[in-house]
Short mmCIF file of C-alpha atoms and ligand atoms in Angstrom, two decimals:
data_model
loop_
_atom_site.label_atom_id
_atom_site.label_comp_id
_atom_site.label_asym_id
_atom_site.label_seq_id
_atom_site.Cartn_x
_atom_site.Cartn_y
_atom_site.Cartn_z
CA MET A 23 44.99 -4.74 20.56
CA GLY A 24 44.65 -2.04 23.21
CA SER A 25 41.41 -2.04 25.14
CA ILE A 26 40.44 1.39 23.76
CA LYS A 27 40.96 0.18 20.20
CA LEU A 28 38.89 -2.91 20.95
CA LEU A 29 36.13 -0.79 22.42
CA LEU A 30 36.14 1.44 19.33
CA LEU A 31 35.97 -1.60 17.09
CA VAL A 32 33.00 -3.00 19.01
CA ILE A 33 31.25 0.38 18.81
CA ALA A 34 31.92 0.60 15.07
CA ILE A 35 30.61 -2.93 14.41
CA THR A 36 27.51 -2.37 16.55
CA ALA A 37 26.78 0.96 14.84
CA SER A 38 27.13 -0.50 11.37
CA SER A 39 24.94 -3.51 12.14
CA LEU A 40 22.29 -1.25 13.65
CA ASN A 41 22.47 0.81 10.50
CA ALA A 42 22.15 -2.27 8.32
CA GLY A 43 19.12 -3.23 10.41
CA ALA A 44 17.53 0.14 9.79
CA GLU A 45 18.20 -0.18 6.07
CA ALA A 46 16.77 -3.68 5.94
CA PHE A 47 13.49 -2.28 7.26
CA ALA A 48 13.48 0.98 5.29
CA LEU A 49 10.46 1.57 3.06
CA SER A 50 11.14 1.02 -0.64
CA PRO A 51 9.12 1.59 -3.82
CA HIS A 52 10.13 -1.93 -4.92
CA PHE A 53 9.01 -3.67 -1.74
CA TYR A 54 6.45 -5.85 -3.55
CA GLY A 55 8.55 -6.21 -6.72
CA HIS A 56 8.93 -9.96 -6.26
CA SER A 57 6.22 -10.83 -3.75
CA CYS A 58 3.34 -9.12 -5.58
CA PRO A 59 4.52 -7.54 -8.83
CA ARG A 60 1.02 -6.47 -9.93
CA ALA A 61 0.11 -4.85 -6.58
CA LEU A 62 0.43 -1.27 -7.78
CA ASP A 63 -1.60 -1.92 -10.94
CA ILE A 64 -4.33 -3.59 -8.93
CA VAL A 65 -4.61 -0.68 -6.49
CA ARG A 66 -4.65 1.80 -9.33
CA SER A 67 -7.37 0.01 -11.27
CA VAL A 68 -9.71 -0.37 -8.28
CA VAL A 69 -9.19 3.29 -7.32
CA ALA A 70 -9.80 4.37 -10.93
CA ARG A 71 -13.07 2.44 -11.07
CA ALA A 72 -14.22 3.89 -7.75
CA VAL A 73 -13.39 7.48 -8.80
CA ASP A 74 -15.11 6.87 -12.10
CA ARG A 75 -18.25 5.83 -10.22
CA GLU A 76 -18.01 8.83 -7.89
CA PRO A 77 -15.41 11.59 -8.43
CA ARG A 78 -15.53 12.62 -4.74
CA MET A 79 -13.96 9.29 -3.83
CA ALA A 80 -10.53 10.66 -4.83
CA ALA A 81 -10.82 13.23 -2.03
CA SER A 82 -12.15 10.73 0.47
CA LEU A 83 -9.30 8.30 -0.13
CA LEU A 84 -6.67 11.03 0.07
CA ARG A 85 -8.05 12.11 3.42
CA LEU A 86 -8.00 8.55 4.82
CA HIS A 87 -4.20 8.39 4.50
CA PHE A 88 -3.90 11.68 6.43
CA HIS A 89 -6.23 10.53 9.20
CA ASP A 90 -4.32 7.26 9.42
CA CYS A 91 -0.82 8.74 9.53
CA PHE A 92 -1.58 11.32 12.23
CA VAL A 93 -2.57 8.58 14.71
CA LYS A 94 0.27 6.22 15.75
CA GLY A 95 1.86 6.61 12.32
CA CYS A 96 0.81 5.22 8.93
CA ASP A 97 -0.26 1.81 10.19
CA ALA A 98 -3.88 1.44 9.02
CA SER A 99 -5.09 1.82 12.62
CA LEU A 100 -7.88 3.98 11.16
CA LEU A 101 -9.34 1.01 9.28
CA LEU A 102 -10.00 -1.22 12.30
CA ASP A 103 -13.62 -1.63 13.35
CA SER A 104 -14.48 -1.85 17.05
CA ASN A 105 -14.06 -5.42 18.25
CA GLY A 106 -13.24 -6.72 21.74
CA PRO A 107 -10.64 -4.38 23.27
CA ILE A 108 -10.33 -2.38 20.02
CA VAL A 109 -12.25 0.89 19.96
CA SER A 110 -12.40 2.11 16.39
CA GLU A 111 -10.95 5.47 15.36
CA LYS A 112 -13.90 5.76 13.00
CA GLY A 113 -15.94 7.13 15.93
CA SER A 114 -13.59 10.06 16.63
CA LYS A 115 -14.60 13.71 16.29
CA ALA A 116 -12.77 14.03 12.98
CA ASN A 117 -14.01 10.76 11.47
CA LYS A 118 -17.55 10.22 12.68
CA ASN A 119 -20.11 10.79 9.89
CA SER A 120 -17.25 12.14 7.86
CA ALA A 121 -14.40 9.75 6.96
CA ARG A 122 -15.45 7.61 4.02
CA GLY A 123 -14.08 5.29 1.37
CA PHE A 124 -13.63 2.26 3.61
CA GLU A 125 -15.55 0.01 1.17
CA VAL A 126 -13.12 0.94 -1.60
CA ILE A 127 -10.17 -0.02 0.62
CA ASP A 128 -11.97 -3.35 1.27
CA GLU A 129 -12.36 -3.83 -2.46
CA ILE A 130 -8.65 -3.19 -3.07
CA LYS A 131 -7.66 -5.51 -0.24
CA ALA A 132 -9.91 -8.32 -1.53
CA ALA A 133 -8.37 -8.01 -5.01
CA LEU A 134 -4.85 -8.10 -3.54
CA GLU A 135 -5.66 -11.09 -1.34
CA ARG A 136 -6.81 -12.98 -4.44
CA GLU A 137 -3.58 -12.11 -6.26
CA CYS A 138 -1.03 -12.59 -3.45
CA PRO A 139 -2.53 -13.55 -0.08
CA GLY A 140 -1.14 -12.09 3.13
CA THR A 141 1.37 -9.88 1.33
CA VAL A 142 0.28 -6.26 0.85
CA SER A 143 -0.47 -4.24 3.99
CA CYS A 144 -3.54 -2.09 4.47
CA ALA A 145 -1.24 0.80 5.45
CA ASP A 146 0.48 0.59 2.05
CA ILE A 147 -2.91 0.38 0.31
CA LEU A 148 -3.85 3.70 1.95
CA ALA A 149 -0.58 5.33 0.82
CA LEU A 150 -0.99 4.08 -2.75
CA ALA A 151 -4.69 4.96 -2.94
CA ALA A 152 -3.91 8.53 -1.78
CA ARG A 153 -1.30 8.93 -4.52
CA ASP A 154 -3.49 7.35 -7.23
CA SER A 155 -6.44 9.52 -6.19
CA THR A 156 -4.36 12.67 -6.42
CA VAL A 157 -3.13 11.75 -9.90
CA LEU A 158 -6.63 10.81 -11.10
CA ALA A 159 -7.95 14.18 -9.94
CA GLY A 160 -5.27 15.94 -12.00
CA GLY A 161 -2.64 16.45 -9.29
CA PRO A 162 1.05 15.56 -9.04
CA ASP A 163 2.52 12.08 -9.11
CA TRP A 164 5.19 10.67 -6.79
CA GLU A 165 6.83 7.37 -6.04
CA VAL A 166 5.32 5.70 -2.96
CA ALA A 167 7.81 3.95 -0.71
CA LEU A 168 6.30 0.69 0.59
CA GLY A 169 6.75 -1.90 3.30
CA ARG A 170 4.54 -0.46 6.05
CA ARG A 171 2.88 -3.09 8.22
CA ASP A 172 -0.51 -2.97 9.93
CA SER A 173 -1.14 -2.14 13.56
CA LEU A 174 -2.56 -4.53 16.12
CA GLY A 175 -4.65 -1.80 17.70
CA ALA A 176 -6.35 1.57 17.28
CA SER A 177 -6.30 4.80 19.27
CA LEU A 178 -9.54 6.71 19.58
CA SER A 179 -7.91 9.28 21.88
CA GLY A 180 -5.05 9.73 19.40
CA SER A 181 -7.58 10.34 16.66
CA ASN A 182 -9.47 12.85 18.81
CA ASN A 183 -6.33 14.69 19.89
CA ASN A 184 -3.91 14.58 16.96
CA ILE A 185 -6.04 15.33 13.94
CA PRO A 186 -6.51 19.09 13.60
CA ALA A 187 -10.06 20.43 13.87
CA PRO A 188 -11.38 23.14 11.55
CA ASN A 189 -11.90 25.55 14.47
CA ASN A 190 -8.41 25.04 15.94
CA THR A 191 -6.22 28.14 16.05
CA LEU A 192 -3.41 28.32 13.51
CA GLN A 193 -0.96 27.85 16.38
CA THR A 194 -2.68 24.63 17.48
CA ILE A 195 -2.70 23.31 13.92
CA ILE A 196 1.01 24.15 13.51
CA THR A 197 1.73 22.33 16.78
CA LYS A 198 -0.25 19.26 15.71
CA PHE A 199 1.75 19.09 12.48
CA LYS A 200 5.02 19.63 14.32
CA LEU A 201 4.24 16.70 16.63
CA GLN A 202 4.21 14.53 13.49
CA GLY A 203 7.50 15.96 12.26
CA LEU A 204 5.78 18.17 9.68
CA ASP A 205 6.67 21.85 9.28
CA ILE A 206 4.90 24.96 8.07
CA VAL A 207 5.62 24.27 4.40
CA ASP A 208 4.09 20.80 4.85
CA LEU A 209 1.05 22.31 6.55
CA VAL A 210 0.36 24.87 3.82
CA ALA A 211 1.13 22.46 0.96
CA LEU A 212 -0.94 19.59 2.37
CA SER A 213 -3.87 21.89 3.14
CA GLY A 214 -4.01 22.22 -0.65
CA SER A 215 -5.76 18.82 -0.53
CA HIS A 216 -8.83 20.96 0.08
CA THR A 217 -8.76 21.69 -3.64
CA ILE A 218 -10.96 18.58 -3.91
CA GLY A 219 -13.76 17.12 -1.87
CA LEU A 220 -16.66 18.26 0.23
CA SER A 221 -17.35 19.51 3.72
CA ARG A 222 -20.46 19.32 5.84
CA CYS A 223 -22.16 22.50 7.00
CA THR A 224 -21.39 21.56 10.60
CA SER A 225 -17.63 21.92 9.93
CA PHE A 226 -17.81 25.65 9.16
CA ARG A 227 -21.17 26.93 10.48
CA GLN A 228 -19.59 28.81 13.38
CA ARG A 229 -17.96 31.15 10.85
CA LEU A 230 -21.30 32.20 9.37
CA TYR A 231 -23.27 33.57 12.31
CA ASP A 232 -22.67 35.84 15.25
CA GLN A 233 -24.37 35.33 18.64
CA THR A 234 -27.67 36.72 17.36
CA GLY A 235 -27.74 34.19 14.52
CA HIS A 236 -27.91 36.92 11.88
CA GLY A 237 -24.75 38.92 11.21
CA GLU A 238 -21.64 36.99 10.30
CA ALA A 239 -19.05 36.02 12.89
CA ASP A 240 -15.98 35.87 10.67
CA ALA A 241 -15.01 39.11 8.96
CA SER A 242 -12.39 37.39 6.80
CA LEU A 243 -15.17 35.67 4.81
CA GLU A 244 -15.90 37.35 1.49
CA LYS A 245 -19.43 38.80 1.68
CA GLY A 246 -21.06 37.21 -1.36
CA TYR A 247 -19.54 33.83 -0.55
CA SER A 248 -20.72 34.05 3.04
CA TRP A 249 -24.25 34.83 1.86
CA GLN A 250 -24.13 31.84 -0.49
CA LEU A 251 -23.02 29.54 2.33
CA ARG A 252 -25.67 30.81 4.73
CA SER A 253 -28.42 30.04 2.22
CA ARG A 254 -27.73 26.32 2.61
CA CYS A 255 -26.13 26.20 6.04
CA PRO A 256 -28.73 27.69 8.42
CA PRO A 257 -28.06 28.58 12.10
CA SER A 258 -29.56 25.23 13.05
CA GLY A 259 -30.39 22.14 11.00
CA GLY A 260 -28.84 21.04 7.73
CA ASP A 261 -25.73 19.78 9.53
CA ASP A 262 -24.91 17.29 6.80
CA ASN A 263 -25.52 19.59 3.84
CA LEU A 264 -22.45 19.34 1.65
CA PHE A 265 -20.31 22.14 0.19
CA PRO A 266 -17.27 21.97 -2.06
CA LEU A 267 -14.03 22.85 -0.27
CA ASP A 268 -12.94 24.52 -3.53
CA LEU A 269 -15.92 26.33 -5.02
CA VAL A 270 -14.14 27.00 -8.34
CA SER A 271 -13.09 23.47 -9.38
CA PRO A 272 -14.43 21.05 -6.75
CA ALA A 273 -13.27 17.83 -8.39
CA ARG A 274 -10.04 19.06 -9.98
CA PHE A 275 -6.73 18.92 -8.13
CA ASP A 276 -5.27 22.34 -8.97
CA ASN A 277 -4.13 25.46 -7.10
CA SER A 278 -7.48 27.24 -7.08
CA TYR A 279 -7.82 26.43 -3.36
CA TYR A 280 -5.06 28.98 -2.66
CA LYS A 281 -6.60 31.55 -4.99
CA ASN A 282 -9.87 31.13 -3.09
CA VAL A 283 -8.14 31.61 0.25
CA VAL A 284 -6.47 34.81 -1.00
CA ALA A 285 -9.94 36.03 -2.08
CA GLY A 286 -11.50 35.34 1.36
CA LYS A 287 -13.25 32.25 0.01
CA GLY A 288 -11.58 29.52 2.01
CA LEU A 289 -14.39 27.30 3.30
CA LEU A 290 -12.99 26.16 6.65
CA ASN A 291 -11.66 28.46 9.33
CA SER A 292 -8.47 26.35 9.21
CA ASP A 293 -8.12 27.24 5.52
CA GLN A 294 -8.63 30.96 5.97
CA VAL A 295 -6.30 31.36 8.98
CA LEU A 296 -3.39 30.26 6.78
CA PHE A 297 -3.81 33.63 5.10
CA THR A 298 -4.79 35.83 8.02
CA ARG A 299 -2.82 34.70 11.06
CA SER A 300 0.84 34.43 10.09
CA PRO A 301 3.06 36.22 7.56
CA GLU A 302 4.92 32.97 6.91
CA THR A 303 1.87 30.87 5.99
CA MET A 304 0.39 33.84 4.12
CA ALA A 305 3.50 34.07 1.94
CA LEU A 306 3.25 30.37 1.12
CA VAL A 307 -0.45 30.66 0.23
CA ARG A 308 0.44 33.49 -2.17
CA LEU A 309 3.30 31.49 -3.67
CA TYR A 310 1.10 28.47 -4.37
CA ALA A 311 -1.73 30.67 -5.67
CA ASP A 312 0.72 32.11 -8.21
CA ASP A 313 2.64 28.97 -9.09
CA SER A 314 0.81 25.67 -9.38
CA GLY A 315 4.05 23.90 -10.38
CA LEU A 316 5.63 24.86 -7.08
CA PHE A 317 2.50 23.75 -5.20
CA PHE A 318 2.54 20.36 -6.97
CA ASP A 319 6.23 19.92 -6.21
CA HIS A 320 5.85 20.78 -2.52
CA PHE A 321 2.65 18.77 -2.20
CA ALA A 322 4.32 15.60 -3.52
CA LYS A 323 7.31 16.06 -1.18
CA SER A 324 5.06 16.65 1.82
CA MET A 325 2.90 13.63 1.01
CA ILE A 326 6.04 11.47 0.97
CA LYS A 327 7.03 12.97 4.32
CA MET A 328 3.57 12.34 5.78
CA GLY A 329 3.61 8.77 4.45
CA ASN A 330 6.85 8.15 6.35
CA ILE A 331 5.40 8.95 9.78
CA SER A 332 6.36 6.10 12.16
CA PRO A 333 5.67 3.09 9.93
CA LEU A 334 5.65 -0.37 11.47
CA THR A 335 8.30 -2.44 9.69
CA GLY A 336 10.24 -5.68 10.01
CA PRO A 337 8.91 -7.84 12.83
CA ASN A 338 6.44 -5.20 14.06
CA GLY A 339 2.72 -5.32 13.33
CA GLU A 340 1.25 -7.72 10.80
CA ILE A 341 -0.20 -7.93 7.30
CA ARG A 342 -3.93 -7.98 7.93
CA LYS A 343 -6.06 -10.29 5.82
CA ASN A 344 -9.02 -7.98 6.28
CA CYS A 345 -8.29 -4.29 6.84
CA ARG A 346 -11.15 -4.00 9.34
CA LYS A 347 -9.78 -6.51 11.87
CA ILE A 348 -6.54 -7.90 13.21
CA ASN A 349 -5.69 -11.45 12.12
C1 HEM B 430 -4.62 21.48 8.29
C2 HEM B 430 -5.54 20.92 9.03
C3 HEM B 430 -6.79 20.30 8.45
C4 HEM B 430 -8.05 20.46 8.94
C5 HEM B 430 -8.45 21.28 10.14
C6 HEM B 430 -8.93 19.72 8.08
C7 HEM B 430 -10.30 19.61 8.25
C8 HEM B 430 -11.17 19.07 7.35
C9 HEM B 430 -12.60 19.10 7.48
C10 HEM B 430 -13.37 19.70 8.64
C11 HEM B 430 -13.12 18.52 6.37
C12 HEM B 430 -14.60 18.35 6.06
C13 HEM B 430 -15.11 17.14 6.81
C14 HEM B 430 -16.60 17.06 6.89
O1 HEM B 430 -17.26 18.08 7.05
O2 HEM B 430 -17.13 15.92 6.86
C15 HEM B 430 -12.01 18.11 5.54
C16 HEM B 430 -12.12 17.47 4.34
C17 HEM B 430 -11.06 17.02 3.61
N1 HEM B 430 -9.74 17.05 3.99
FE1 HEM B 430 -8.97 18.11 5.51
N2 HEM B 430 -8.21 19.12 7.10
C18 HEM B 430 -6.88 19.44 7.29
C19 HEM B 430 -5.82 18.97 6.55
C20 HEM B 430 -5.92 18.04 5.54
C21 HEM B 430 -4.82 17.31 4.98
C22 HEM B 430 -3.37 17.41 5.44
C23 HEM B 430 -5.33 16.51 4.01
C24 HEM B 430 -4.64 15.51 3.11
C25 HEM B 430 -3.35 15.33 3.02
C26 HEM B 430 -6.75 16.77 3.95
C27 HEM B 430 -7.64 16.23 3.05
C28 HEM B 430 -8.99 16.47 3.02
C29 HEM B 430 -9.85 16.08 1.93
C30 HEM B 430 -9.40 15.50 0.61
C31 HEM B 430 -11.17 16.40 2.30
C32 HEM B 430 -12.46 16.11 1.54
C33 HEM B 430 -12.91 14.70 1.86
C34 HEM B 430 -14.16 14.22 1.18
O3 HEM B 430 -14.76 14.90 0.37
O4 HEM B 430 -14.57 13.07 1.50
N3 HEM B 430 -7.08 17.68 4.92
N4 HEM B 430 -10.84 18.45 6.17
#
């Protein structure tokens, strides 16, 4: 065999074995089919009980998956408590006094450890809980690919820098999504998560007041809505007063979020700028406001895409026994 042919053969064999390697570690909906066949039912039943106790929990669990995936990928780094060299992401700007639902994740993990110890990752629990929460709130369903493993560390700086803030410009938010491999359709569709859940006054106060503390700062806010918000979100104090992100149907996963945004009743600045700062995002907001089927379809696809951000697979990471600490 000529040396060129031999070289080509070696290249072909190497390429195909690398490919096989990638496939062996690809996420799959059937990942726990043999190792923990009841895993999905267990997650669903604990989530259902938690949402039954408190409907807001659906929103809180959905958000946890987002805040996990945007920091070092979907690896449950968000769930680690501070311990030794680990500085928890729970203390970041986006999470402090805000991210919640960690006890429900603990409850799911404990149930899974009883059923099949050391098998189901915390990162997969977050992905499943986000899907189950969406469905329970009336939103779309999708198949969750599984096999993510859990990180051995956390990144407070990643959490501070990567997760968009409500007062970021649209351009900054677009860039933060792009850095995760998510495009403008993903941004507008996933922002539709704000059809459920609550926000603290402190997350949108700057929109309500100008420098004098009287007139409003943000002209895109509908007047009556702005007045309503100001009555319970004063210029100072009341930081933790809670407001629905979707004033029309706060606990129902539907497309009213987009209708609100079109009407100048998006709660966060980051919601409203989707309609006021770019013709492309504006067109998508209108589309979803008019067609909830299209929103559901895009939302499900974008959630799958978000859930695929840099998972740890194969020999990387571990399956934590307790989601709050490394083994
Ligand atoms: C586009 C950039 C985004 C920004 C700037 C943003 C910002 C925020 C803020 C400030 C809150 C209120 C937090 C508080 O006051 O305690 C919130 C709540 C929430 N966010 Fe986002 N978010 C964004 C995208 C997303 C995405 C992509 C998802 C999910 C895929 C999501 C899901 C949620 C949910 C469900 C809540 C309510 C949580 C609860 O009630 O516990 N957000 N978001």
